[in-house]
mmCIF file of C-alpha atoms in Angstrom:
data_model
loop_
_atom_site.group_PDB
_atom_site.id
_atom_site.type_symbol
_atom_site.label_atom_id
_atom_site.label_comp_id
_atom_site.label_asym_id
_atom_site.label_seq_id
_atom_site.Cartn_x
_atom_site.Cartn_y
_atom_site.Cartn_z
ATOM 1 C CA MET R 1 -71.051 310.221 -5.410
ATOM 2 C CA GLY R 2 -73.701 307.484 -5.402
ATOM 3 C CA SER R 3 -72.753 306.002 -2.028
ATOM 4 C CA THR R 4 -75.933 303.931 -1.566
ATOM 5 C CA GLY R 5 -75.754 302.011 -4.871
ATOM 6 C CA SER R 6 -73.970 298.701 -5.442
ATOM 7 C CA VAL R 7 -70.564 300.257 -6.211
ATOM 8 C CA GLY R 8 -71.092 302.857 -3.502
ATOM 9 C CA THR R 9 -71.808 300.337 -0.746
ATOM 10 C CA SER R 10 -68.805 298.227 -1.782
ATOM 11 C CA THR R 11 -66.647 301.357 -1.602
ATOM 12 C CA ILE R 12 -68.049 302.200 1.835
ATOM 13 C CA ASP R 13 -67.193 298.674 2.999
ATOM 14 C CA LEU R 14 -63.548 299.204 2.011
ATOM 15 C CA LEU R 15 -63.394 302.656 3.596
ATOM 16 C CA LYS R 16 -64.696 301.288 6.897
ATOM 17 C CA ARG R 17 -61.988 298.607 6.835
ATOM 18 C CA SER R 18 -59.229 301.232 6.461
ATOM 19 C CA PRO R 19 -60.248 304.170 8.709
ATOM 20 C CA GLU R 20 -56.605 305.173 9.160
ATOM 21 C CA ARG R 21 -56.175 305.570 5.409
ATOM 22 C CA PHE R 22 -59.229 307.557 4.327
ATOM 23 C CA ALA R 23 -61.217 310.567 5.535
ATOM 24 C CA VAL R 24 -64.595 311.195 3.910
ATOM 25 C CA GLU R 25 -65.355 314.724 2.721
ATOM 26 C CA ALA R 26 -68.828 314.123 1.261
ATOM 27 C CA LEU R 27 -71.342 311.387 0.482
ATOM 28 C CA THR R 28 -74.193 311.701 -2.015
ATOM 29 C CA ALA R 29 -77.236 309.577 -2.816
ATOM 30 C CA ASN R 30 -80.327 309.876 -4.954
ATOM 31 C CA ARG R 31 -83.080 309.343 -2.363
ATOM 32 C CA ASN R 32 -82.031 306.546 0.021
ATOM 33 C CA VAL R 33 -81.959 308.809 3.087
ATOM 34 C CA ASP R 34 -81.763 306.090 5.763
ATOM 35 C CA LEU R 35 -78.683 304.396 4.317
ATOM 36 C CA LEU R 36 -77.016 307.708 3.426
ATOM 37 C CA ALA R 37 -77.437 308.990 6.976
ATOM 38 C CA GLN R 38 -76.103 305.733 8.418
ATOM 39 C CA GLN R 39 -73.039 305.880 6.137
ATOM 40 C CA ALA R 40 -72.377 309.529 6.945
ATOM 41 C CA ILE R 41 -72.449 308.845 10.688
ATOM 42 C CA GLU R 42 -70.279 305.702 10.454
ATOM 43 C CA LEU R 43 -67.648 307.448 8.338
ATOM 44 C CA ASN R 44 -67.864 310.835 10.045
ATOM 45 C CA ALA R 45 -68.451 312.537 6.689
ATOM 46 C CA LYS R 46 -68.332 316.327 6.589
ATOM 47 C CA MET R 47 -71.246 316.588 4.156
ATOM 48 C CA ALA R 48 -74.229 314.463 3.052
ATOM 49 C CA VAL R 49 -76.230 315.296 -0.072
ATOM 50 C CA VAL R 50 -79.470 313.795 -1.336
ATOM 51 C CA ALA R 51 -80.364 314.525 -4.974
ATOM 52 C CA ASP R 52 -84.106 314.439 -4.321
ATOM 53 C CA LYS R 53 -85.020 317.813 -2.788
ATOM 54 C CA ASN R 54 -88.156 316.288 -1.276
ATOM 55 C CA ALA R 55 -85.941 314.116 0.944
ATOM 56 C CA TYR R 56 -84.049 317.058 2.460
ATOM 57 C CA LYS R 57 -86.114 317.286 5.644
ATOM 58 C CA ASP R 58 -85.780 313.564 6.321
ATOM 59 C CA LEU R 59 -82.013 313.695 5.875
ATOM 60 C CA LYS R 60 -81.749 316.815 8.028
ATOM 61 C CA SER R 61 -83.728 315.061 10.761
ATOM 62 C CA ALA R 62 -81.675 311.854 10.512
ATOM 63 C CA LEU R 63 -78.425 313.788 10.927
ATOM 64 C CA SER R 64 -79.639 316.245 13.551
ATOM 65 C CA GLY R 65 -76.917 316.991 16.102
ATOM 66 C CA LYS R 66 -74.236 315.052 14.169
ATOM 67 C CA ASN R 67 -72.277 318.092 12.939
ATOM 68 C CA ILE R 68 -72.642 316.916 9.327
ATOM 69 C CA GLU R 69 -73.553 319.485 6.673
ATOM 70 C CA VAL R 70 -76.775 318.534 4.845
ATOM 71 C CA ALA R 71 -77.860 319.632 1.358
ATOM 72 C CA ALA R 72 -80.210 318.531 -1.425
ATOM 73 C CA GLY R 73 -80.761 318.956 -5.157
ATOM 74 C CA GLU R 74 -78.666 319.015 -8.334
ATOM 75 C CA ASP R 75 -76.713 322.118 -7.321
ATOM 76 C CA ALA R 76 -75.778 320.434 -4.066
ATOM 77 C CA LEU R 77 -74.435 317.428 -5.998
ATOM 78 C CA LEU R 78 -72.228 319.775 -8.015
ATOM 79 C CA GLU R 79 -71.069 321.461 -4.829
ATOM 80 C CA ALA R 80 -70.142 318.099 -3.313
ATOM 81 C CA ALA R 81 -68.000 317.363 -6.378
ATOM 82 C CA THR R 82 -66.067 320.587 -5.824
ATOM 83 C CA ARG R 83 -65.180 319.813 -2.190
ATOM 84 C CA PRO R 84 -61.433 319.409 -1.508
ATOM 85 C CA ALA R 85 -61.241 315.634 -1.766
ATOM 86 C CA ASP R 86 -58.197 313.976 -3.340
ATOM 87 C CA GLN R 87 -60.356 311.220 -4.802
ATOM 88 C CA VAL R 88 -63.916 311.221 -6.096
ATOM 89 C CA MET R 89 -65.773 307.948 -6.580
ATOM 90 C CA ALA R 90 -68.132 308.708 -9.483
ATOM 91 C CA ALA R 91 -70.768 306.009 -8.940
ATOM 92 C CA ILE R 92 -74.018 307.785 -9.820
ATOM 93 C CA VAL R 93 -75.773 305.562 -12.362
ATOM 94 C CA GLY R 94 -76.748 306.988 -15.740
ATOM 95 C CA PHE R 95 -76.664 310.427 -17.367
ATOM 96 C CA ALA R 96 -77.270 312.073 -13.978
ATOM 97 C CA GLY R 97 -73.648 311.409 -13.059
ATOM 98 C CA LEU R 98 -72.147 313.405 -15.940
ATOM 99 C CA ALA R 99 -72.269 316.973 -14.582
ATOM 100 C CA PRO R 100 -70.870 316.234 -11.089
ATOM 101 C CA THR R 101 -68.166 314.007 -12.597
ATOM 102 C CA LEU R 102 -67.102 316.881 -14.864
ATOM 103 C CA GLU R 103 -66.972 319.209 -11.843
ATOM 104 C CA ALA R 104 -64.565 316.852 -10.082
ATOM 105 C CA ILE R 105 -62.421 316.595 -13.215
ATOM 106 C CA LYS R 106 -62.251 320.392 -13.595
ATOM 107 C CA ARG R 107 -60.553 320.755 -10.222
ATOM 108 C CA GLY R 108 -57.933 318.143 -11.112
ATOM 109 C CA ALA R 109 -59.066 315.341 -8.794
ATOM 110 C CA ASN R 110 -58.370 311.640 -9.109
ATOM 111 C CA VAL R 111 -61.749 310.518 -10.462
ATOM 112 C CA LEU R 112 -62.579 306.873 -9.819
ATOM 113 C CA LEU R 113 -64.970 306.293 -12.687
ATOM 114 C CA ALA R 114 -67.756 303.781 -12.088
ATOM 115 C CA ASN R 115 -70.255 305.831 -14.098
ATOM 116 C CA LYS R 116 -69.667 304.557 -17.635
ATOM 117 C CA GLU R 117 -72.516 306.660 -19.044
ATOM 118 C CA ALA R 118 -70.541 309.865 -18.407
ATOM 119 C CA LEU R 119 -67.820 308.818 -20.862
ATOM 120 C CA VAL R 120 -70.390 307.388 -23.259
ATOM 121 C CA CYS R 121 -72.331 310.664 -23.377
ATOM 122 C CA ALA R 122 -69.435 313.115 -23.412
ATOM 123 C CA GLY R 123 -66.213 311.175 -23.955
ATOM 124 C CA ASP R 124 -64.479 313.826 -26.065
ATOM 125 C CA LEU R 125 -65.404 316.543 -23.578
ATOM 126 C CA MET R 126 -64.295 314.523 -20.541
ATOM 127 C CA VAL R 127 -60.991 313.446 -22.071
ATOM 128 C CA GLU R 128 -60.213 317.059 -22.996
ATOM 129 C CA GLU R 129 -61.098 318.310 -19.494
ATOM 130 C CA VAL R 130 -58.905 315.600 -17.935
ATOM 131 C CA ARG R 131 -55.976 316.737 -20.100
ATOM 132 C CA LYS R 132 -56.593 320.448 -19.520
ATOM 133 C CA ASN R 133 -56.964 320.173 -15.738
ATOM 134 C CA ASN R 134 -54.309 317.512 -15.134
ATOM 135 C CA ALA R 135 -56.908 315.220 -13.589
ATOM 136 C CA THR R 136 -56.654 311.428 -13.507
ATOM 137 C CA LEU R 137 -59.345 308.983 -14.615
ATOM 138 C CA LEU R 138 -59.103 305.631 -12.851
ATOM 139 C CA PRO R 139 -61.517 303.006 -14.214
ATOM 140 C CA VAL R 140 -63.609 301.103 -11.673
ATOM 141 C CA ASP R 141 -65.546 298.760 -13.975
ATOM 142 C CA SER R 142 -63.916 295.358 -13.514
ATOM 143 C CA GLU R 143 -63.211 295.055 -17.249
ATOM 144 C CA HIS R 144 -61.583 298.455 -17.643
ATOM 145 C CA SER R 145 -59.675 298.075 -14.397
ATOM 146 C CA ALA R 146 -58.328 294.769 -15.718
ATOM 147 C CA ILE R 147 -57.149 296.401 -18.933
ATOM 148 C CA PHE R 148 -55.695 299.369 -17.026
ATOM 149 C CA GLN R 149 -53.606 296.976 -14.930
ATOM 150 C CA VAL R 150 -51.969 295.257 -17.941
ATOM 151 C CA PHE R 151 -52.021 298.037 -20.589
ATOM 152 C CA ASP R 152 -48.559 299.337 -21.556
ATOM 153 C CA PHE R 153 -49.295 303.049 -21.881
ATOM 154 C CA LYS R 154 -45.621 303.847 -22.600
ATOM 155 C CA ASN R 155 -45.454 301.412 -25.526
ATOM 156 C CA LYS R 156 -48.940 301.676 -27.002
ATOM 157 C CA SER R 157 -47.664 300.825 -30.496
ATOM 158 C CA GLY R 158 -46.984 297.319 -29.218
ATOM 159 C CA ILE R 159 -50.678 296.691 -28.518
ATOM 160 C CA ASP R 160 -52.684 294.836 -31.159
ATOM 161 C CA HIS R 161 -56.125 294.916 -29.479
ATOM 162 C CA ILE R 162 -57.972 294.599 -26.191
ATOM 163 C CA THR R 163 -60.709 292.124 -25.289
ATOM 164 C CA LEU R 164 -63.551 292.847 -22.893
ATOM 165 C CA THR R 165 -64.950 289.717 -21.293
ATOM 166 C CA ALA R 166 -68.675 289.330 -20.613
ATOM 167 C CA SER R 167 -70.531 286.805 -18.470
ATOM 168 C CA GLY R 168 -73.287 286.560 -21.072
ATOM 169 C CA GLY R 169 -75.875 287.407 -18.439
ATOM 170 C CA PRO R 170 -78.817 285.244 -17.348
ATOM 171 C CA PHE R 171 -80.021 284.552 -20.918
ATOM 172 C CA ARG R 172 -76.789 283.386 -22.512
ATOM 173 C CA CYS R 173 -78.369 280.064 -23.494
ATOM 174 C CA PHE R 174 -81.877 281.370 -24.272
ATOM 175 C CA SER R 175 -83.288 281.270 -27.801
ATOM 176 C CA ARG R 176 -84.850 284.420 -29.263
ATOM 177 C CA GLN R 177 -88.257 282.793 -28.739
ATOM 178 C CA GLU R 178 -87.512 282.297 -25.040
ATOM 179 C CA MET R 179 -86.201 285.851 -24.757
ATOM 180 C CA GLU R 180 -89.483 287.206 -26.086
ATOM 181 C CA ARG R 181 -91.151 286.018 -22.866
ATOM 182 C CA VAL R 182 -88.492 287.238 -20.392
ATOM 183 C CA THR R 183 -89.820 289.089 -17.333
ATOM 184 C CA PRO R 184 -88.085 291.862 -15.372
ATOM 185 C CA GLN R 185 -87.698 289.479 -12.423
ATOM 186 C CA GLN R 186 -85.778 287.012 -14.600
ATOM 187 C CA ALA R 187 -83.611 289.754 -16.083
ATOM 188 C CA LEU R 188 -82.676 291.109 -12.660
ATOM 189 C CA ALA R 189 -81.221 287.761 -11.557
ATOM 190 C CA HIS R 190 -77.590 288.033 -12.715
ATOM 191 C CA PRO R 191 -75.614 284.774 -12.330
ATOM 192 C CA ASN R 192 -72.323 286.301 -11.088
ATOM 193 C CA TRP R 193 -72.694 289.905 -9.946
ATOM 194 C CA ASP R 194 -74.877 291.678 -7.388
ATOM 195 C CA MET R 195 -75.788 294.944 -9.097
ATOM 196 C CA GLY R 196 -78.510 297.576 -9.239
ATOM 197 C CA SER R 197 -81.559 297.146 -11.482
ATOM 198 C CA LYS R 198 -80.330 299.344 -14.369
ATOM 199 C CA ILE R 199 -76.954 297.593 -14.640
ATOM 200 C CA SER R 200 -78.556 294.156 -14.246
ATOM 201 C CA ILE R 201 -80.928 294.755 -17.162
ATOM 202 C CA ASP R 202 -78.062 296.173 -19.229
ATOM 203 C CA SER R 203 -76.099 293.011 -18.532
ATOM 204 C CA ALA R 204 -79.027 290.826 -19.594
ATOM 205 C CA THR R 205 -79.347 292.660 -22.941
ATOM 206 C CA MET R 206 -75.547 293.094 -23.244
ATOM 207 C CA MET R 207 -76.121 296.850 -23.541
ATOM 208 C CA ASN R 208 -73.747 297.010 -20.588
ATOM 209 C CA LYS R 209 -70.981 295.556 -22.721
ATOM 210 C CA GLY R 210 -71.863 297.993 -25.495
ATOM 211 C CA LEU R 211 -71.493 300.870 -23.046
ATOM 212 C CA GLU R 212 -68.192 299.390 -21.844
ATOM 213 C CA LEU R 213 -66.943 299.084 -25.429
ATOM 214 C CA ILE R 214 -67.596 302.798 -25.975
ATOM 215 C CA GLU R 215 -66.025 303.651 -22.618
ATOM 216 C CA ALA R 216 -62.903 301.622 -23.473
ATOM 217 C CA ALA R 217 -62.473 303.538 -26.731
ATOM 218 C CA TYR R 218 -62.196 306.796 -24.768
ATOM 219 C CA LEU R 219 -60.240 305.454 -21.793
ATOM 220 C CA PHE R 220 -57.556 303.779 -23.887
ATOM 221 C CA GLY R 221 -57.698 305.848 -27.080
ATOM 222 C CA LEU R 222 -58.473 302.884 -29.331
ATOM 223 C CA PRO R 223 -60.654 302.643 -32.447
ATOM 224 C CA GLU R 224 -63.734 300.428 -32.365
ATOM 225 C CA ASP R 225 -62.107 297.650 -34.434
ATOM 226 C CA LYS R 226 -59.336 297.259 -31.842
ATOM 227 C CA ILE R 227 -61.845 296.395 -29.102
ATOM 228 C CA LYS R 228 -63.134 292.828 -29.054
ATOM 229 C CA VAL R 229 -65.687 291.103 -26.806
ATOM 230 C CA LEU R 230 -65.584 287.507 -25.558
ATOM 231 C CA ILE R 231 -68.209 285.630 -23.557
ATOM 232 C CA HIS R 232 -66.651 284.125 -20.424
ATOM 233 C CA PRO R 233 -69.418 282.792 -18.124
ATOM 234 C CA GLN R 234 -67.238 282.297 -15.034
ATOM 235 C CA SER R 235 -66.206 286.008 -14.859
ATOM 236 C CA ILE R 236 -62.712 285.088 -13.636
ATOM 237 C CA ILE R 237 -60.675 286.646 -16.452
ATOM 238 C CA HIS R 238 -61.900 290.222 -16.351
ATOM 239 C CA SER R 239 -60.344 291.372 -19.650
ATOM 240 C CA THR R 240 -57.155 290.991 -21.705
ATOM 241 C CA VAL R 241 -54.656 293.021 -23.707
ATOM 242 C CA SER R 242 -53.155 291.359 -26.802
ATOM 243 C CA TYR R 243 -49.722 292.517 -27.984
ATOM 244 C CA ILE R 244 -48.204 292.395 -31.475
ATOM 245 C CA ASP R 245 -45.668 289.745 -30.422
ATOM 246 C CA GLY R 246 -48.457 287.264 -29.645
ATOM 247 C CA SER R 247 -48.481 287.845 -25.878
ATOM 248 C CA VAL R 248 -51.849 288.142 -24.140
ATOM 249 C CA LEU R 249 -51.884 289.689 -20.672
ATOM 250 C CA ALA R 250 -54.941 289.189 -18.481
ATOM 251 C CA GLN R 251 -56.104 290.193 -15.013
ATOM 252 C CA LEU R 252 -57.887 287.442 -13.085
ATOM 253 C CA GLY R 253 -59.788 287.507 -9.811
ATOM 254 C CA ASP R 254 -62.864 286.379 -7.940
ATOM 255 C CA PRO R 255 -65.944 288.245 -9.277
ATOM 256 C CA ASP R 256 -66.114 290.836 -6.500
ATOM 257 C CA MET R 257 -66.319 294.555 -7.270
ATOM 258 C CA ARG R 258 -64.236 295.363 -4.210
ATOM 259 C CA THR R 259 -61.082 294.319 -6.098
ATOM 260 C CA PRO R 260 -61.249 296.958 -8.872
ATOM 261 C CA ILE R 261 -62.587 299.534 -6.397
ATOM 262 C CA ALA R 262 -59.651 298.876 -4.053
ATOM 263 C CA TYR R 263 -57.181 299.137 -6.926
ATOM 264 C CA ALA R 264 -58.574 302.556 -7.890
ATOM 265 C CA LEU R 265 -58.683 303.738 -4.252
ATOM 266 C CA SER R 266 -55.063 302.766 -3.550
ATOM 267 C CA TRP R 267 -53.472 303.353 -6.997
ATOM 268 C CA PRO R 268 -50.570 303.293 -7.719
ATOM 269 C CA GLU R 269 -50.235 301.009 -4.695
ATOM 270 C CA ARG R 270 -52.483 298.131 -3.611
ATOM 271 C CA MET R 271 -54.524 297.617 -0.468
ATOM 272 C CA GLU R 272 -55.762 294.530 1.332
ATOM 273 C CA THR R 273 -59.382 293.494 0.781
ATOM 274 C CA PRO R 274 -61.622 290.726 2.175
ATOM 275 C CA VAL R 275 -62.032 289.338 -1.361
ATOM 276 C CA LYS R 276 -61.552 285.580 -1.631
ATOM 277 C CA GLN R 277 -58.188 284.596 -3.092
ATOM 278 C CA LEU R 278 -58.502 282.926 -6.486
ATOM 279 C CA ASP R 279 -58.078 279.138 -6.518
ATOM 280 C CA LEU R 280 -57.765 278.003 -10.147
ATOM 281 C CA ALA R 281 -57.562 274.347 -9.155
ATOM 282 C CA GLU R 282 -60.924 274.692 -7.411
ATOM 283 C CA ILE R 283 -62.445 276.416 -10.440
ATOM 284 C CA SER R 284 -60.749 273.852 -12.712
ATOM 285 C CA GLU R 285 -62.320 275.053 -15.962
ATOM 286 C CA LEU R 286 -62.658 278.403 -17.743
ATOM 287 C CA THR R 287 -64.769 278.566 -20.892
ATOM 288 C CA PHE R 288 -65.152 281.085 -23.704
ATOM 289 C CA GLU R 289 -67.415 281.712 -26.678
ATOM 290 C CA ALA R 290 -68.004 284.403 -29.262
ATOM 291 C CA PRO R 291 -70.991 286.734 -28.667
ATOM 292 C CA ASP R 292 -74.148 285.974 -30.666
ATOM 293 C CA ASN R 293 -75.066 289.220 -32.404
ATOM 294 C CA ASP R 294 -78.422 287.849 -33.589
ATOM 295 C CA ARG R 295 -79.709 287.186 -30.080
ATOM 296 C CA PHE R 296 -77.799 290.092 -28.537
ATOM 297 C CA PRO R 297 -77.605 292.907 -31.112
ATOM 298 C CA ALA R 298 -76.556 295.513 -28.522
ATOM 299 C CA LEU R 299 -72.844 295.163 -29.307
ATOM 300 C CA GLU R 300 -73.260 295.925 -32.997
ATOM 301 C CA ILE R 301 -75.571 298.838 -32.196
ATOM 302 C CA ALA R 302 -72.902 300.207 -29.826
ATOM 303 C CA ARG R 303 -70.229 299.858 -32.505
ATOM 304 C CA GLU R 304 -72.409 301.733 -34.976
ATOM 305 C CA ALA R 305 -73.081 304.472 -32.418
ATOM 306 C CA LEU R 306 -69.345 304.810 -31.723
ATOM 307 C CA ARG R 307 -68.394 304.944 -35.408
ATOM 308 C CA GLU R 308 -71.069 307.530 -36.176
ATOM 309 C CA HIS R 309 -70.555 309.649 -33.032
ATOM 310 C CA LYS R 310 -74.055 308.902 -31.714
ATOM 311 C CA THR R 311 -73.125 307.452 -28.343
ATOM 312 C CA ILE R 312 -75.297 310.033 -26.531
ATOM 313 C CA VAL R 313 -78.267 308.716 -28.520
ATOM 314 C CA PHE R 314 -77.365 305.122 -27.667
ATOM 315 C CA ASN R 315 -77.281 305.846 -23.937
ATOM 316 C CA ALA R 316 -80.393 308.036 -23.701
ATOM 317 C CA ALA R 317 -82.617 305.630 -25.643
ATOM 318 C CA ASN R 318 -81.352 302.704 -23.569
ATOM 319 C CA GLU R 319 -82.086 304.414 -20.241
ATOM 320 C CA VAL R 320 -85.668 305.100 -21.359
ATOM 321 C CA ALA R 321 -86.078 301.565 -22.715
ATOM 322 C CA VAL R 322 -84.769 299.896 -19.546
ATOM 323 C CA LYS R 323 -87.179 301.893 -17.396
ATOM 324 C CA ALA R 324 -90.072 300.986 -19.701
ATOM 325 C CA PHE R 325 -89.142 297.280 -19.576
ATOM 326 C CA LEU R 326 -88.982 297.317 -15.778
ATOM 327 C CA GLN R 327 -92.483 298.826 -15.841
ATOM 328 C CA THR R 328 -93.533 296.005 -18.261
ATOM 329 C CA ARG R 329 -94.448 298.579 -20.926
ATOM 330 C CA ILE R 330 -92.167 297.042 -23.578
ATOM 331 C CA PRO R 331 -90.878 293.471 -24.015
ATOM 332 C CA PHE R 332 -87.283 292.484 -23.304
ATOM 333 C CA LEU R 333 -86.301 292.389 -26.984
ATOM 334 C CA GLY R 334 -87.935 295.794 -27.408
ATOM 335 C CA ILE R 335 -85.012 297.414 -25.549
ATOM 336 C CA SER R 336 -82.506 296.737 -28.332
ATOM 337 C CA GLU R 337 -85.097 297.517 -30.998
ATOM 338 C CA LEU R 338 -85.772 300.968 -29.555
ATOM 339 C CA VAL R 339 -82.077 301.792 -29.153
ATOM 340 C CA GLU R 340 -81.261 300.681 -32.693
ATOM 341 C CA LYS R 341 -84.096 302.778 -34.112
ATOM 342 C CA ALA R 342 -82.914 305.828 -32.157
ATOM 343 C CA VAL R 343 -79.313 305.472 -33.367
ATOM 344 C CA GLN R 344 -80.573 305.266 -36.954
ATOM 345 C CA THR R 345 -82.929 308.244 -36.507
ATOM 346 C CA PHE R 346 -80.780 310.935 -34.892
ATOM 347 C CA ASP R 347 -77.822 312.891 -36.245
ATOM 348 C CA PRO R 348 -74.667 313.482 -34.168
ATOM 349 C CA ILE R 349 -73.961 316.926 -32.716
ATOM 350 C CA ASN R 350 -71.081 318.921 -34.182
ATOM 351 C CA THR R 351 -69.870 320.817 -31.098
ATOM 352 C CA ILE R 352 -69.818 318.825 -27.876
ATOM 353 C CA THR R 353 -70.367 320.894 -24.743
ATOM 354 C CA LEU R 354 -72.271 320.013 -21.587
ATOM 355 C CA GLU R 355 -75.163 322.127 -22.898
ATOM 356 C CA THR R 356 -75.343 320.467 -26.339
ATOM 357 C CA VAL R 357 -75.046 317.027 -24.761
ATOM 358 C CA LYS R 358 -77.933 317.822 -22.405
ATOM 359 C CA MET R 359 -80.053 319.111 -25.307
ATOM 360 C CA LEU R 360 -79.558 315.999 -27.441
ATOM 361 C CA ASP R 361 -80.037 313.722 -24.437
ATOM 362 C CA LYS R 362 -83.387 315.383 -23.669
ATOM 363 C CA GLU R 363 -84.472 315.234 -27.318
ATOM 364 C CA VAL R 364 -83.691 311.518 -27.584
ATOM 365 C CA ARG R 365 -85.473 310.745 -24.316
ATOM 366 C CA ASN R 366 -88.631 312.584 -25.416
ATOM 367 C CA TRP R 367 -88.552 310.813 -28.780
ATOM 368 C CA SER R 368 -88.019 307.417 -27.114
ATOM 369 C CA LYS R 369 -90.895 307.931 -24.699
ATOM 370 C CA ALA R 370 -93.144 308.883 -27.620
ATOM 371 C CA GLN R 371 -92.229 305.620 -29.396
ATOM 372 C CA ILE R 372 -93.333 303.657 -26.330
ATOM 373 C CA ASN R 373 -96.551 305.585 -25.740
#
């Protein structure tokens, strides 16, 4: 799900390298028909789905005579998630990925979770559905994959805290005055990772790390004060787990998303990838610094949202703000300001269902758009 995005294309690359290991049941994309059709043909997928109904005819034409089922729209995305696949790569960016991810969980699949917003918006609901349906959540974000690989689930009492590492993004050394003049083009230029526009902007504001902090709380069942963040510009140490005896276990690797994707695809085994082997002598130096909450308030806003059960609000306001920034309708620093105001304005919902989550999400989005207009 989300095969034409940055995580999706990296996943496709790995699948093409191991044709004897994987068979593709379905591929979905938002509206990139040309790439979706190409992927479906190369991987001999049984089904191809485009979320944008207006793109149905183009996809149908592109796959004419290929014996690949074609569908379009939100219902088709949900149908794709219910197909009999052992593994589902949940890589649709944003709130749009929640419903199909839940569908995959409800049939007990191994869900490879690259869509952090799904857990952020409905963590309690997703965790309960995973338990009830005996599904498995395998984290794909490099940070959560790193923690997953060194987290002692059988002896959780021995864990003191976890630490998510962050590159600091392109504005790590910018002053607040410099950040006031940041353009979308500057914010899209991440120093270490090749990502889509939404994730790149989130990295620049450190909203991405706020989302990851919330996601980690649900994935590993830890309170907010047991999740720390450390700036690590080289992106070599992807995250760490600190134990009560003073031990710190870390997962290291070249900054290439194909490593955590491959780990999730092959778990509990490992598979070969074309990722460059890490040469610490060549790197020679790894540096670290504490996050600056004055210049990057997103982390503290995320912590507040997690403590007060307003993570849906946090995500919805951020998605609206990022889109507005990319359209140059608000300044860069206005993203955090809008999200903070939303978290302080809205109340949490008492009963979390897919319907109540959708209602609050819509309410926050409408409110956020009104603040911008």
